[in-house]
Amino acid sequence: QQQVKQSPQSLIVQKGGISIINCAYENTAFDYFPWYQQFPGKGPALLIAIRPDVSEKKEGRFTISFNKSAKQFSLHIMDSQPGDSATYFCAASTPYTGNQFYFGTGTSLTVIP
Amino acid sequence: KAGVTQTPRYLIKTRGQQVTLSCSPISGHRSVSWYQQTPGQGLQFLFEYFSETQRNKGNFPGRFSGRQFSNSRSEMNVSTLELGDSALYLCASSQLGGGTEAFFGQGTRLTVV
């Protein structure tokens, strides 16, 4: 059972456009929601993270929007660049299970020049 | 500050053999988690160690085991290798665990033939 559902599976965006990746969860015990970026042959790199007490967090061109009542959160990449082409994973964890993250299935983003 | 270091980067083993993977966390980090990444199953949690104690374990058979040393370095062992164990094995370190920033290493690519 996939605890965190991620969509879309793949995404193609023009350079300068906005990339949007969505995740949904059921477990209301989740209280930490990070996003990771992974390039081929590399490990996932922490991009940005949010907790349920805020509805939005922005770091540079990356923004997380969080809807606690809908149990959904999304990553927005503004002014997408070819260098952003990578696989993005959303994740979630609870305060009771240490650093056990439940990952989404990933979104392969391609930014076309 | 040095990042998370995993060794070796690549391994080829024969079915039935055993393998040991190593992970050196970021200096000062006490939590080390291990994940298996495959195209079919995505990122799946194996186990987490904190201050030399296994704090949490995922749904993997007993052939997968680990340990953590007093300097926080961790090793993961897989015995009686199966073809299905071929995967990218990732470790992540964090200061405290429990839903805090976790940083991944580059991974060890294990191929079982």
mmCIF file with all atom_site columns, C-alpha atoms in Angstrom:
data_model
loop_
_atom_site.group_PDB
_atom_site.id
_atom_site.type_symbol
_atom_site.label_atom_id
_atom_site.label_alt_id
_atom_site.label_comp_id
_atom_site.label_asym_id
_atom_site.label_entity_id
_atom_site.label_seq_id
_atom_site.pdbx_PDB_ins_code
_atom_site.Cartn_x
_atom_site.Cartn_y
_atom_site.Cartn_z
_atom_site.occupancy
_atom_site.B_iso_or_equiv
_atom_site.pdbx_formal_charge
_atom_site.auth_seq_id
_atom_site.auth_comp_id
_atom_site.auth_asym_id
_atom_site.auth_atom_id
_atom_site.pdbx_PDB_model_num
ATOM 1   C CA . GLN A 1 1   ? 0.000  0.000   0.000   1.00 0.00 ? 1   GLN A CA 1
ATOM 2   C CA . GLN A 1 2   ? 1.492  3.274   -1.165  1.00 0.00 ? 2   GLN A CA 1
ATOM 3   C CA . GLN A 1 3   ? 1.299  5.662   1.780   1.00 0.00 ? 3   GLN A CA 1
ATOM 4   C CA . VAL A 1 4   ? 2.238  8.686   -0.310  1.00 0.00 ? 4   VAL A CA 1
ATOM 5   C CA . LYS A 1 5   ? 0.771  8.970   -3.798  1.00 0.00 ? 5   LYS A CA 1
ATOM 6   C CA . GLN A 1 6   ? 2.615  11.132  -6.303  1.00 0.00 ? 6   GLN A CA 1
ATOM 7   C CA . SER A 1 7   ? 1.594  12.456  -9.686  1.00 0.00 ? 7   SER A CA 1
ATOM 8   C CA . PRO A 1 8   ? 2.299  12.848  -12.506 1.00 0.00 ? 8   PRO A CA 1
ATOM 9   C CA . GLN A 1 9   ? 4.767  10.068  -13.260 1.00 0.00 ? 9   GLN A CA 1
ATOM 10  C CA . SER A 1 10  ? 6.447  12.231  -15.871 1.00 0.00 ? 10  SER A CA 1
ATOM 11  C CA . LEU A 1 11  ? 6.305  15.877  -16.806 1.00 0.00 ? 11  LEU A CA 1
ATOM 12  C CA . ILE A 1 12  ? 7.620  17.881  -19.736 1.00 0.00 ? 12  ILE A CA 1
ATOM 13  C CA . VAL A 1 13  ? 7.835  21.649  -19.333 1.00 0.00 ? 13  VAL A CA 1
ATOM 14  C CA . GLN A 1 14  ? 9.210  24.432  -21.506 1.00 0.00 ? 14  GLN A CA 1
ATOM 15  C CA . LYS A 1 15  ? 12.103 26.472  -20.186 1.00 0.00 ? 15  LYS A CA 1
ATOM 16  C CA . GLY A 1 16  ? 10.747 29.333  -18.116 1.00 0.00 ? 16  GLY A CA 1
ATOM 17  C CA . GLY A 1 17  ? 7.499  27.533  -17.338 1.00 0.00 ? 17  GLY A CA 1
ATOM 18  C CA . ILE A 1 18  ? 6.113  26.320  -14.026 1.00 0.00 ? 18  ILE A CA 1
ATOM 19  C CA . SER A 1 19  ? 6.497  22.670  -13.043 1.00 0.00 ? 19  SER A CA 1
ATOM 20  C CA . ILE A 1 20  ? 3.929  21.325  -10.588 1.00 0.00 ? 20  ILE A CA 1
ATOM 21  C CA . ILE A 1 21  ? 4.153  17.955  -8.874  1.00 0.00 ? 21  ILE A CA 1
ATOM 22  C CA . ASN A 1 22  ? 1.440  16.742  -6.519  1.00 0.00 ? 22  ASN A CA 1
ATOM 23  C CA . CYS A 1 23  ? 1.399  14.350  -3.582  1.00 0.00 ? 23  CYS A CA 1
ATOM 24  C CA . ALA A 1 24  ? -1.377 13.030  -1.383  1.00 0.00 ? 24  ALA A CA 1
ATOM 25  C CA . TYR A 1 25  ? -1.370 11.037  1.838   1.00 0.00 ? 25  TYR A CA 1
ATOM 26  C CA . GLU A 1 26  ? -3.805 9.386   4.219   1.00 0.00 ? 26  GLU A CA 1
ATOM 27  C CA . ASN A 1 27  ? -1.857 9.011   7.444   1.00 0.00 ? 27  ASN A CA 1
ATOM 28  C CA . THR A 1 28  ? -2.682 12.019  9.615   1.00 0.00 ? 28  THR A CA 1
ATOM 29  C CA . ALA A 1 29  ? 0.294  11.198  11.830  1.00 0.00 ? 29  ALA A CA 1
ATOM 30  C CA . PHE A 1 30  ? 2.659  12.463  9.130   1.00 0.00 ? 30  PHE A CA 1
ATOM 31  C CA . ASP A 1 31  ? 4.201  15.718  10.309  1.00 0.00 ? 31  ASP A CA 1
ATOM 32  C CA . TYR A 1 32  ? 7.238  16.279  8.087   1.00 0.00 ? 32  TYR A CA 1
ATOM 33  C CA . PHE A 1 33  ? 7.137  16.466  4.315   1.00 0.00 ? 33  PHE A CA 1
ATOM 34  C CA . PRO A 1 34  ? 10.424 16.797  2.394   1.00 0.00 ? 34  PRO A CA 1
ATOM 35  C CA . TRP A 1 35  ? 11.014 16.906  -1.345  1.00 0.00 ? 35  TRP A CA 1
ATOM 36  C CA . TYR A 1 36  ? 14.077 15.316  -2.884  1.00 0.00 ? 36  TYR A CA 1
ATOM 37  C CA . GLN A 1 37  ? 15.702 15.806  -6.280  1.00 0.00 ? 37  GLN A CA 1
ATOM 38  C CA . GLN A 1 38  ? 17.642 12.966  -7.843  1.00 0.00 ? 38  GLN A CA 1
ATOM 39  C CA . PHE A 1 39  ? 19.899 13.026  -10.898 1.00 0.00 ? 39  PHE A CA 1
ATOM 40  C CA . PRO A 1 40  ? 20.891 9.796   -12.664 1.00 0.00 ? 40  PRO A CA 1
ATOM 41  C CA . GLY A 1 41  ? 23.628 7.985   -10.808 1.00 0.00 ? 41  GLY A CA 1
ATOM 42  C CA . LYS A 1 42  ? 23.309 10.198  -7.746  1.00 0.00 ? 42  LYS A CA 1
ATOM 43  C CA . GLY A 1 43  ? 21.592 9.912   -4.400  1.00 0.00 ? 43  GLY A CA 1
ATOM 44  C CA . PRO A 1 44  ? 18.496 12.006  -3.644  1.00 0.00 ? 44  PRO A CA 1
ATOM 45  C CA . ALA A 1 45  ? 19.278 15.559  -2.566  1.00 0.00 ? 45  ALA A CA 1
ATOM 46  C CA . LEU A 1 46  ? 17.065 17.371  -0.075  1.00 0.00 ? 46  LEU A CA 1
ATOM 47  C CA . LEU A 1 47  ? 15.386 20.253  -1.859  1.00 0.00 ? 47  LEU A CA 1
ATOM 48  C CA . ILE A 1 48  ? 12.876 21.759  0.539   1.00 0.00 ? 48  ILE A CA 1
ATOM 49  C CA . ALA A 1 49  ? 10.663 20.532  3.391   1.00 0.00 ? 49  ALA A CA 1
ATOM 50  C CA . ILE A 1 50  ? 7.534  21.644  5.221   1.00 0.00 ? 50  ILE A CA 1
ATOM 51  C CA . ARG A 1 51  ? 5.598  20.885  8.389   1.00 0.00 ? 51  ARG A CA 1
ATOM 52  C CA . PRO A 1 52  ? 1.775  21.008  8.627   1.00 0.00 ? 52  PRO A CA 1
ATOM 53  C CA . ASP A 1 53  ? 1.698  24.200  10.676  1.00 0.00 ? 53  ASP A CA 1
ATOM 54  C CA . VAL A 1 54  ? 2.383  26.313  7.564   1.00 0.00 ? 54  VAL A CA 1
ATOM 55  C CA . SER A 1 55  ? 0.550  26.330  4.239   1.00 0.00 ? 55  SER A CA 1
ATOM 56  C CA . GLU A 1 56  ? 3.421  27.437  2.045   1.00 0.00 ? 56  GLU A CA 1
ATOM 57  C CA . LYS A 1 57  ? 7.200  27.528  2.072   1.00 0.00 ? 57  LYS A CA 1
ATOM 58  C CA . LYS A 1 58  ? 9.365  29.123  -0.549  1.00 0.00 ? 58  LYS A CA 1
ATOM 59  C CA . GLU A 1 59  ? 13.075 28.732  -1.194  1.00 0.00 ? 59  GLU A CA 1
ATOM 60  C CA . GLY A 1 60  ? 14.309 30.438  -4.322  1.00 0.00 ? 60  GLY A CA 1
ATOM 61  C CA . ARG A 1 61  ? 12.422 29.053  -7.319  1.00 0.00 ? 61  ARG A CA 1
ATOM 62  C CA . PHE A 1 62  ? 10.987 26.149  -5.297  1.00 0.00 ? 62  PHE A CA 1
ATOM 63  C CA . THR A 1 63  ? 7.730  26.415  -3.356  1.00 0.00 ? 63  THR A CA 1
ATOM 64  C CA . ILE A 1 64  ? 5.820  23.818  -1.354  1.00 0.00 ? 64  ILE A CA 1
ATOM 65  C CA . SER A 1 65  ? 2.092  24.341  -1.002  1.00 0.00 ? 65  SER A CA 1
ATOM 66  C CA . PHE A 1 66  ? 0.455  22.351  1.786   1.00 0.00 ? 66  PHE A CA 1
ATOM 67  C CA . ASN A 1 67  ? -3.265 21.663  2.266   1.00 0.00 ? 67  ASN A CA 1
ATOM 68  C CA . LYS A 1 68  ? -3.732 19.924  5.598   1.00 0.00 ? 68  LYS A CA 1
ATOM 69  C CA . SER A 1 69  ? -7.486 19.411  5.296   1.00 0.00 ? 69  SER A CA 1
ATOM 70  C CA . ALA A 1 70  ? -7.144 17.808  1.860   1.00 0.00 ? 70  ALA A CA 1
ATOM 71  C CA . LYS A 1 71  ? -4.024 15.888  2.917   1.00 0.00 ? 71  LYS A CA 1
ATOM 72  C CA . GLN A 1 72  ? -2.205 17.089  -0.158  1.00 0.00 ? 72  GLN A CA 1
ATOM 73  C CA . PHE A 1 73  ? 1.004  18.933  -0.840  1.00 0.00 ? 73  PHE A CA 1
ATOM 74  C CA . SER A 1 74  ? 2.705  20.034  -4.000  1.00 0.00 ? 74  SER A CA 1
ATOM 75  C CA . LEU A 1 75  ? 6.024  21.279  -5.329  1.00 0.00 ? 75  LEU A CA 1
ATOM 76  C CA . HIS A 1 76  ? 6.087  24.242  -7.665  1.00 0.00 ? 76  HIS A CA 1
ATOM 77  C CA . ILE A 1 77  ? 9.243  24.993  -9.647  1.00 0.00 ? 77  ILE A CA 1
ATOM 78  C CA . MET A 1 78  ? 9.073  28.497  -11.052 1.00 0.00 ? 78  MET A CA 1
ATOM 79  C CA . ASP A 1 79  ? 11.026 29.557  -14.131 1.00 0.00 ? 79  ASP A CA 1
ATOM 80  C CA . SER A 1 80  ? 11.975 25.939  -14.806 1.00 0.00 ? 80  SER A CA 1
ATOM 81  C CA . GLN A 1 81  ? 15.436 25.432  -16.310 1.00 0.00 ? 81  GLN A CA 1
ATOM 82  C CA . PRO A 1 82  ? 16.976 22.538  -18.272 1.00 0.00 ? 82  PRO A CA 1
ATOM 83  C CA . GLY A 1 83  ? 19.224 21.928  -15.256 1.00 0.00 ? 83  GLY A CA 1
ATOM 84  C CA . ASP A 1 84  ? 16.094 21.119  -13.235 1.00 0.00 ? 84  ASP A CA 1
ATOM 85  C CA . SER A 1 85  ? 15.576 18.009  -15.356 1.00 0.00 ? 85  SER A CA 1
ATOM 86  C CA . ALA A 1 86  ? 15.678 15.226  -12.758 1.00 0.00 ? 86  ALA A CA 1
ATOM 87  C CA . THR A 1 87  ? 13.435 12.888  -10.820 1.00 0.00 ? 87  THR A CA 1
ATOM 88  C CA . TYR A 1 88  ? 11.584 14.429  -7.891  1.00 0.00 ? 88  TYR A CA 1
ATOM 89  C CA . PHE A 1 89  ? 10.325 12.515  -4.892  1.00 0.00 ? 89  PHE A CA 1
ATOM 90  C CA . CYS A 1 90  ? 7.948  13.651  -2.204  1.00 0.00 ? 90  CYS A CA 1
ATOM 91  C CA . ALA A 1 91  ? 8.159  11.962  1.175   1.00 0.00 ? 91  ALA A CA 1
ATOM 92  C CA . ALA A 1 92  ? 6.557  11.965  4.598   1.00 0.00 ? 92  ALA A CA 1
ATOM 93  C CA . SER A 1 93  ? 7.443  10.829  8.090   1.00 0.00 ? 93  SER A CA 1
ATOM 94  C CA . THR A 1 94  ? 5.806  10.609  11.494  1.00 0.00 ? 94  THR A CA 1
ATOM 95  C CA . PRO A 1 95  ? 7.249  11.634  14.851  1.00 0.00 ? 95  PRO A CA 1
ATOM 96  C CA . TYR A 1 96  ? 7.026  8.011   16.030  1.00 0.00 ? 96  TYR A CA 1
ATOM 97  C CA . THR A 1 97  ? 9.102  6.140   13.492  1.00 0.00 ? 97  THR A CA 1
ATOM 98  C CA . GLY A 1 98  ? 12.450 7.878   13.546  1.00 0.00 ? 98  GLY A CA 1
ATOM 99  C CA . ASN A 1 99  ? 13.809 8.692   10.120  1.00 0.00 ? 99  ASN A CA 1
ATOM 100 C CA . GLN A 1 100 ? 11.619 6.249   8.253   1.00 0.00 ? 100 GLN A CA 1
ATOM 101 C CA . PHE A 1 101 ? 10.428 8.160   5.225   1.00 0.00 ? 101 PHE A CA 1
ATOM 102 C CA . TYR A 1 102 ? 7.555  7.024   3.051   1.00 0.00 ? 102 TYR A CA 1
ATOM 103 C CA . PHE A 1 103 ? 8.391  8.070   -0.481  1.00 0.00 ? 103 PHE A CA 1
ATOM 104 C CA . GLY A 1 104 ? 6.182  8.797   -3.451  1.00 0.00 ? 104 GLY A CA 1
ATOM 105 C CA . THR A 1 105 ? 6.892  6.928   -6.672  1.00 0.00 ? 105 THR A CA 1
ATOM 106 C CA . GLY A 1 106 ? 8.752  9.839   -8.242  1.00 0.00 ? 106 GLY A CA 1
ATOM 107 C CA . THR A 1 107 ? 8.182  12.283  -11.080 1.00 0.00 ? 107 THR A CA 1
ATOM 108 C CA . SER A 1 108 ? 10.575 12.469  -13.992 1.00 0.00 ? 108 SER A CA 1
ATOM 109 C CA . LEU A 1 109 ? 10.804 16.116  -15.023 1.00 0.00 ? 109 LEU A CA 1
ATOM 110 C CA . THR A 1 110 ? 12.176 17.173  -18.392 1.00 0.00 ? 110 THR A CA 1
ATOM 111 C CA . VAL A 1 111 ? 12.623 20.867  -19.096 1.00 0.00 ? 111 VAL A CA 1
ATOM 112 C CA . ILE A 1 112 ? 12.900 21.595  -22.794 1.00 0.00 ? 112 ILE A CA 1
ATOM 113 C CA . PRO A 1 113 ? 15.169 24.503  -23.798 1.00 0.00 ? 113 PRO A CA 1
ATOM 114 C CA . LYS B 2 1   ? 31.510 19.695  5.896   1.00 0.00 ? 1   LYS B CA 1
ATOM 115 C CA . ALA B 2 2   ? 31.874 16.363  4.149   1.00 0.00 ? 2   ALA B CA 1
ATOM 116 C CA . GLY B 2 3   ? 28.695 14.704  2.979   1.00 0.00 ? 3   GLY B CA 1
ATOM 117 C CA . VAL B 2 4   ? 27.492 11.152  3.435   1.00 0.00 ? 4   VAL B CA 1
ATOM 118 C CA . THR B 2 5   ? 30.000 8.664   2.065   1.00 0.00 ? 5   THR B CA 1
ATOM 119 C CA . GLN B 2 6   ? 29.025 5.228   0.867   1.00 0.00 ? 6   GLN B CA 1
ATOM 120 C CA . THR B 2 7   ? 31.461 2.535   -0.157  1.00 0.00 ? 7   THR B CA 1
ATOM 121 C CA . PRO B 2 8   ? 31.850 0.817   -2.451  1.00 0.00 ? 8   PRO B CA 1
ATOM 122 C CA . ARG B 2 9   ? 30.037 2.639   -5.248  1.00 0.00 ? 9   ARG B CA 1
ATOM 123 C CA . TYR B 2 10  ? 29.558 -0.491  -7.348  1.00 0.00 ? 10  TYR B CA 1
ATOM 124 C CA . LEU B 2 11  ? 29.463 -4.185  -6.564  1.00 0.00 ? 11  LEU B CA 1
ATOM 125 C CA . ILE B 2 12  ? 28.839 -7.294  -8.585  1.00 0.00 ? 12  ILE B CA 1
ATOM 126 C CA . LYS B 2 13  ? 28.080 -10.428 -6.619  1.00 0.00 ? 13  LYS B CA 1
ATOM 127 C CA . THR B 2 14  ? 26.928 -13.929 -7.403  1.00 0.00 ? 14  THR B CA 1
ATOM 128 C CA . ARG B 2 15  ? 23.658 -15.398 -6.197  1.00 0.00 ? 15  ARG B CA 1
ATOM 129 C CA . GLY B 2 16  ? 24.084 -17.015 -2.787  1.00 0.00 ? 16  GLY B CA 1
ATOM 130 C CA . GLN B 2 17  ? 26.985 -14.821 -1.723  1.00 0.00 ? 17  GLN B CA 1
ATOM 131 C CA . GLN B 2 18  ? 26.820 -12.206 0.983   1.00 0.00 ? 18  GLN B CA 1
ATOM 132 C CA . VAL B 2 19  ? 27.739 -8.534  0.823   1.00 0.00 ? 19  VAL B CA 1
ATOM 133 C CA . THR B 2 20  ? 28.580 -5.733  3.252   1.00 0.00 ? 20  THR B CA 1
ATOM 134 C CA . LEU B 2 21  ? 27.987 -2.079  2.426   1.00 0.00 ? 21  LEU B CA 1
ATOM 135 C CA . SER B 2 22  ? 29.373 0.831   4.399   1.00 0.00 ? 22  SER B CA 1
ATOM 136 C CA . CYS B 2 23  ? 28.039 4.288   5.196   1.00 0.00 ? 23  CYS B CA 1
ATOM 137 C CA . SER B 2 24  ? 29.852 7.156   6.903   1.00 0.00 ? 24  SER B CA 1
ATOM 138 C CA . PRO B 2 25  ? 27.370 9.840   7.978   1.00 0.00 ? 25  PRO B CA 1
ATOM 139 C CA . ILE B 2 26  ? 27.921 13.556  8.149   1.00 0.00 ? 26  ILE B CA 1
ATOM 140 C CA . SER B 2 27  ? 30.046 14.477  11.146  1.00 0.00 ? 27  SER B CA 1
ATOM 141 C CA . GLY B 2 28  ? 27.839 14.971  14.201  1.00 0.00 ? 28  GLY B CA 1
ATOM 142 C CA . HIS B 2 29  ? 24.911 13.029  12.783  1.00 0.00 ? 29  HIS B CA 1
ATOM 143 C CA . ARG B 2 30  ? 23.766 10.151  14.960  1.00 0.00 ? 30  ARG B CA 1
ATOM 144 C CA . SER B 2 31  ? 20.985 8.676   12.840  1.00 0.00 ? 31  SER B CA 1
ATOM 145 C CA . VAL B 2 32  ? 21.675 6.503   9.807   1.00 0.00 ? 32  VAL B CA 1
ATOM 146 C CA . SER B 2 33  ? 18.869 5.058   7.707   1.00 0.00 ? 33  SER B CA 1
ATOM 147 C CA . TRP B 2 34  ? 19.155 2.607   4.835   1.00 0.00 ? 34  TRP B CA 1
ATOM 148 C CA . TYR B 2 35  ? 16.931 2.452   1.754   1.00 0.00 ? 35  TYR B CA 1
ATOM 149 C CA . GLN B 2 36  ? 16.674 0.176   -1.249  1.00 0.00 ? 36  GLN B CA 1
ATOM 150 C CA . GLN B 2 37  ? 15.854 1.829   -4.573  1.00 0.00 ? 37  GLN B CA 1
ATOM 151 C CA . THR B 2 38  ? 14.619 -0.177  -7.546  1.00 0.00 ? 38  THR B CA 1
ATOM 152 C CA . PRO B 2 39  ? 12.726 0.880   -10.685 1.00 0.00 ? 39  PRO B CA 1
ATOM 153 C CA . GLY B 2 40  ? 9.785  -1.322  -9.745  1.00 0.00 ? 40  GLY B CA 1
ATOM 154 C CA . GLN B 2 41  ? 9.438  -0.654  -6.015  1.00 0.00 ? 41  GLN B CA 1
ATOM 155 C CA . GLY B 2 42  ? 10.926 2.829   -5.720  1.00 0.00 ? 42  GLY B CA 1
ATOM 156 C CA . LEU B 2 43  ? 12.549 3.875   -2.456  1.00 0.00 ? 43  LEU B CA 1
ATOM 157 C CA . GLN B 2 44  ? 11.865 1.461   0.363   1.00 0.00 ? 44  GLN B CA 1
ATOM 158 C CA . PHE B 2 45  ? 12.990 1.811   3.961   1.00 0.00 ? 45  PHE B CA 1
ATOM 159 C CA . LEU B 2 46  ? 15.210 -0.962  5.305   1.00 0.00 ? 46  LEU B CA 1
ATOM 160 C CA . PHE B 2 47  ? 16.156 0.136   8.818   1.00 0.00 ? 47  PHE B CA 1
ATOM 161 C CA . GLU B 2 48  ? 17.415 3.001   10.946  1.00 0.00 ? 48  GLU B CA 1
ATOM 162 C CA . TYR B 2 49  ? 20.159 3.096   13.524  1.00 0.00 ? 49  TYR B CA 1
ATOM 163 C CA . PHE B 2 50  ? 20.533 5.736   16.192  1.00 0.00 ? 50  PHE B CA 1
ATOM 164 C CA . SER B 2 51  ? 23.352 5.711   18.728  1.00 0.00 ? 51  SER B CA 1
ATOM 165 C CA . GLU B 2 52  ? 24.266 2.121   17.822  1.00 0.00 ? 52  GLU B CA 1
ATOM 166 C CA . THR B 2 53  ? 20.696 0.848   18.326  1.00 0.00 ? 53  THR B CA 1
ATOM 167 C CA . GLN B 2 54  ? 18.286 -0.238  15.627  1.00 0.00 ? 54  GLN B CA 1
ATOM 168 C CA . ARG B 2 55  ? 15.389 2.103   16.125  1.00 0.00 ? 55  ARG B CA 1
ATOM 169 C CA . ASN B 2 56  ? 13.112 1.055   13.303  1.00 0.00 ? 56  ASN B CA 1
ATOM 170 C CA . LYS B 2 57  ? 12.905 -1.678  10.693  1.00 0.00 ? 57  LYS B CA 1
ATOM 171 C CA . GLY B 2 58  ? 11.136 -1.935  7.370   1.00 0.00 ? 58  GLY B CA 1
ATOM 172 C CA . ASN B 2 59  ? 9.471  -4.925  5.799   1.00 0.00 ? 59  ASN B CA 1
ATOM 173 C CA . PHE B 2 60  ? 12.471 -6.833  4.510   1.00 0.00 ? 60  PHE B CA 1
ATOM 174 C CA . PRO B 2 61  ? 13.530 -10.438 5.196   1.00 0.00 ? 61  PRO B CA 1
ATOM 175 C CA . GLY B 2 62  ? 16.030 -11.278 7.886   1.00 0.00 ? 62  GLY B CA 1
ATOM 176 C CA . ARG B 2 63  ? 18.745 -11.657 5.235   1.00 0.00 ? 63  ARG B CA 1
ATOM 177 C CA . PHE B 2 64  ? 19.062 -7.896  5.468   1.00 0.00 ? 64  PHE B CA 1
ATOM 178 C CA . SER B 2 65  ? 20.802 -6.725  8.609   1.00 0.00 ? 65  SER B CA 1
ATOM 179 C CA . GLY B 2 66  ? 22.823 -3.805  9.792   1.00 0.00 ? 66  GLY B CA 1
ATOM 180 C CA . ARG B 2 67  ? 24.747 -2.302  12.601  1.00 0.00 ? 67  ARG B CA 1
ATOM 181 C CA . GLN B 2 68  ? 26.114 1.023   13.726  1.00 0.00 ? 68  GLN B CA 1
ATOM 182 C CA . PHE B 2 69  ? 29.413 1.705   15.393  1.00 0.00 ? 69  PHE B CA 1
ATOM 183 C CA . SER B 2 70  ? 30.265 4.147   18.163  1.00 0.00 ? 70  SER B CA 1
ATOM 184 C CA . ASN B 2 71  ? 31.513 6.684   15.593  1.00 0.00 ? 71  ASN B CA 1
ATOM 185 C CA . SER B 2 72  ? 28.056 6.524   13.904  1.00 0.00 ? 72  SER B CA 1
ATOM 186 C CA . ARG B 2 73  ? 29.390 4.724   10.825  1.00 0.00 ? 73  ARG B CA 1
ATOM 187 C CA . SER B 2 74  ? 26.992 2.044   9.726   1.00 0.00 ? 74  SER B CA 1
ATOM 188 C CA . GLU B 2 75  ? 27.214 -1.171  7.772   1.00 0.00 ? 75  GLU B CA 1
ATOM 189 C CA . MET B 2 76  ? 24.514 -3.111  6.034   1.00 0.00 ? 76  MET B CA 1
ATOM 190 C CA . ASN B 2 77  ? 24.790 -6.811  5.290   1.00 0.00 ? 77  ASN B CA 1
ATOM 191 C CA . VAL B 2 78  ? 22.803 -8.926  2.882   1.00 0.00 ? 78  VAL B CA 1
ATOM 192 C CA . SER B 2 79  ? 23.272 -12.675 3.107   1.00 0.00 ? 79  SER B CA 1
ATOM 193 C CA . THR B 2 80  ? 22.359 -15.353 0.581   1.00 0.00 ? 80  THR B CA 1
ATOM 194 C CA . LEU B 2 81  ? 21.963 -12.869 -2.227  1.00 0.00 ? 81  LEU B CA 1
ATOM 195 C CA . GLU B 2 82  ? 19.099 -13.233 -4.676  1.00 0.00 ? 82  GLU B CA 1
ATOM 196 C CA . LEU B 2 83  ? 18.765 -11.764 -8.158  1.00 0.00 ? 83  LEU B CA 1
ATOM 197 C CA . GLY B 2 84  ? 15.998 -9.514  -6.825  1.00 0.00 ? 84  GLY B CA 1
ATOM 198 C CA . ASP B 2 85  ? 18.426 -7.870  -4.419  1.00 0.00 ? 85  ASP B CA 1
ATOM 199 C CA . SER B 2 86  ? 19.977 -5.991  -7.339  1.00 0.00 ? 86  SER B CA 1
ATOM 200 C CA . ALA B 2 87  ? 19.334 -2.358  -6.508  1.00 0.00 ? 87  ALA B CA 1
ATOM 201 C CA . LEU B 2 88  ? 20.782 0.971   -5.506  1.00 0.00 ? 88  LEU B CA 1
ATOM 202 C CA . TYR B 2 89  ? 21.298 0.957   -1.744  1.00 0.00 ? 89  TYR B CA 1
ATOM 203 C CA . LEU B 2 90  ? 21.198 4.381   -0.174  1.00 0.00 ? 90  LEU B CA 1
ATOM 204 C CA . CYS B 2 91  ? 21.967 5.568   3.287   1.00 0.00 ? 91  CYS B CA 1
ATOM 205 C CA . ALA B 2 92  ? 20.778 8.812   4.797   1.00 0.00 ? 92  ALA B CA 1
ATOM 206 C CA . SER B 2 93  ? 22.109 10.587  7.839   1.00 0.00 ? 93  SER B CA 1
ATOM 207 C CA . SER B 2 94  ? 20.503 13.127  10.123  1.00 0.00 ? 94  SER B CA 1
ATOM 208 C CA . GLN B 2 95  ? 21.379 14.717  13.412  1.00 0.00 ? 95  GLN B CA 1
ATOM 209 C CA . LEU B 2 96  ? 18.568 13.300  15.453  1.00 0.00 ? 96  LEU B CA 1
ATOM 210 C CA . GLY B 2 97  ? 16.188 11.433  13.203  1.00 0.00 ? 97  GLY B CA 1
ATOM 211 C CA . GLY B 2 98  ? 12.476 11.647  13.849  1.00 0.00 ? 98  GLY B CA 1
ATOM 212 C CA . GLY B 2 99  ? 11.476 13.833  10.968  1.00 0.00 ? 99  GLY B CA 1
ATOM 213 C CA . THR B 2 100 ? 14.457 16.073  10.623  1.00 0.00 ? 100 THR B CA 1
ATOM 214 C CA . GLU B 2 101 ? 16.609 16.909  7.630   1.00 0.00 ? 101 GLU B CA 1
ATOM 215 C CA . ALA B 2 102 ? 18.068 13.748  6.165   1.00 0.00 ? 102 ALA B CA 1
ATOM 216 C CA . PHE B 2 103 ? 20.918 13.748  3.669   1.00 0.00 ? 103 PHE B CA 1
ATOM 217 C CA . PHE B 2 104 ? 21.594 10.880  1.315   1.00 0.00 ? 104 PHE B CA 1
ATOM 218 C CA . GLY B 2 105 ? 24.835 9.446   0.067   1.00 0.00 ? 105 GLY B CA 1
ATOM 219 C CA . GLN B 2 106 ? 25.486 8.575   -3.579  1.00 0.00 ? 106 GLN B CA 1
ATOM 220 C CA . GLY B 2 107 ? 24.522 4.996   -3.003  1.00 0.00 ? 107 GLY B CA 1
ATOM 221 C CA . THR B 2 108 ? 26.022 1.596   -3.696  1.00 0.00 ? 108 THR B CA 1
ATOM 222 C CA . ARG B 2 109 ? 24.880 -0.033  -6.922  1.00 0.00 ? 109 ARG B CA 1
ATOM 223 C CA . LEU B 2 110 ? 24.631 -3.785  -6.224  1.00 0.00 ? 110 LEU B CA 1
ATOM 224 C CA . THR B 2 111 ? 24.230 -6.185  -9.119  1.00 0.00 ? 111 THR B CA 1
ATOM 225 C CA . VAL B 2 112 ? 23.550 -9.832  -8.354  1.00 0.00 ? 112 VAL B CA 1
ATOM 226 C CA . VAL B 2 113 ? 24.283 -12.262 -11.200 1.00 0.00 ? 113 VAL B CA 1
#
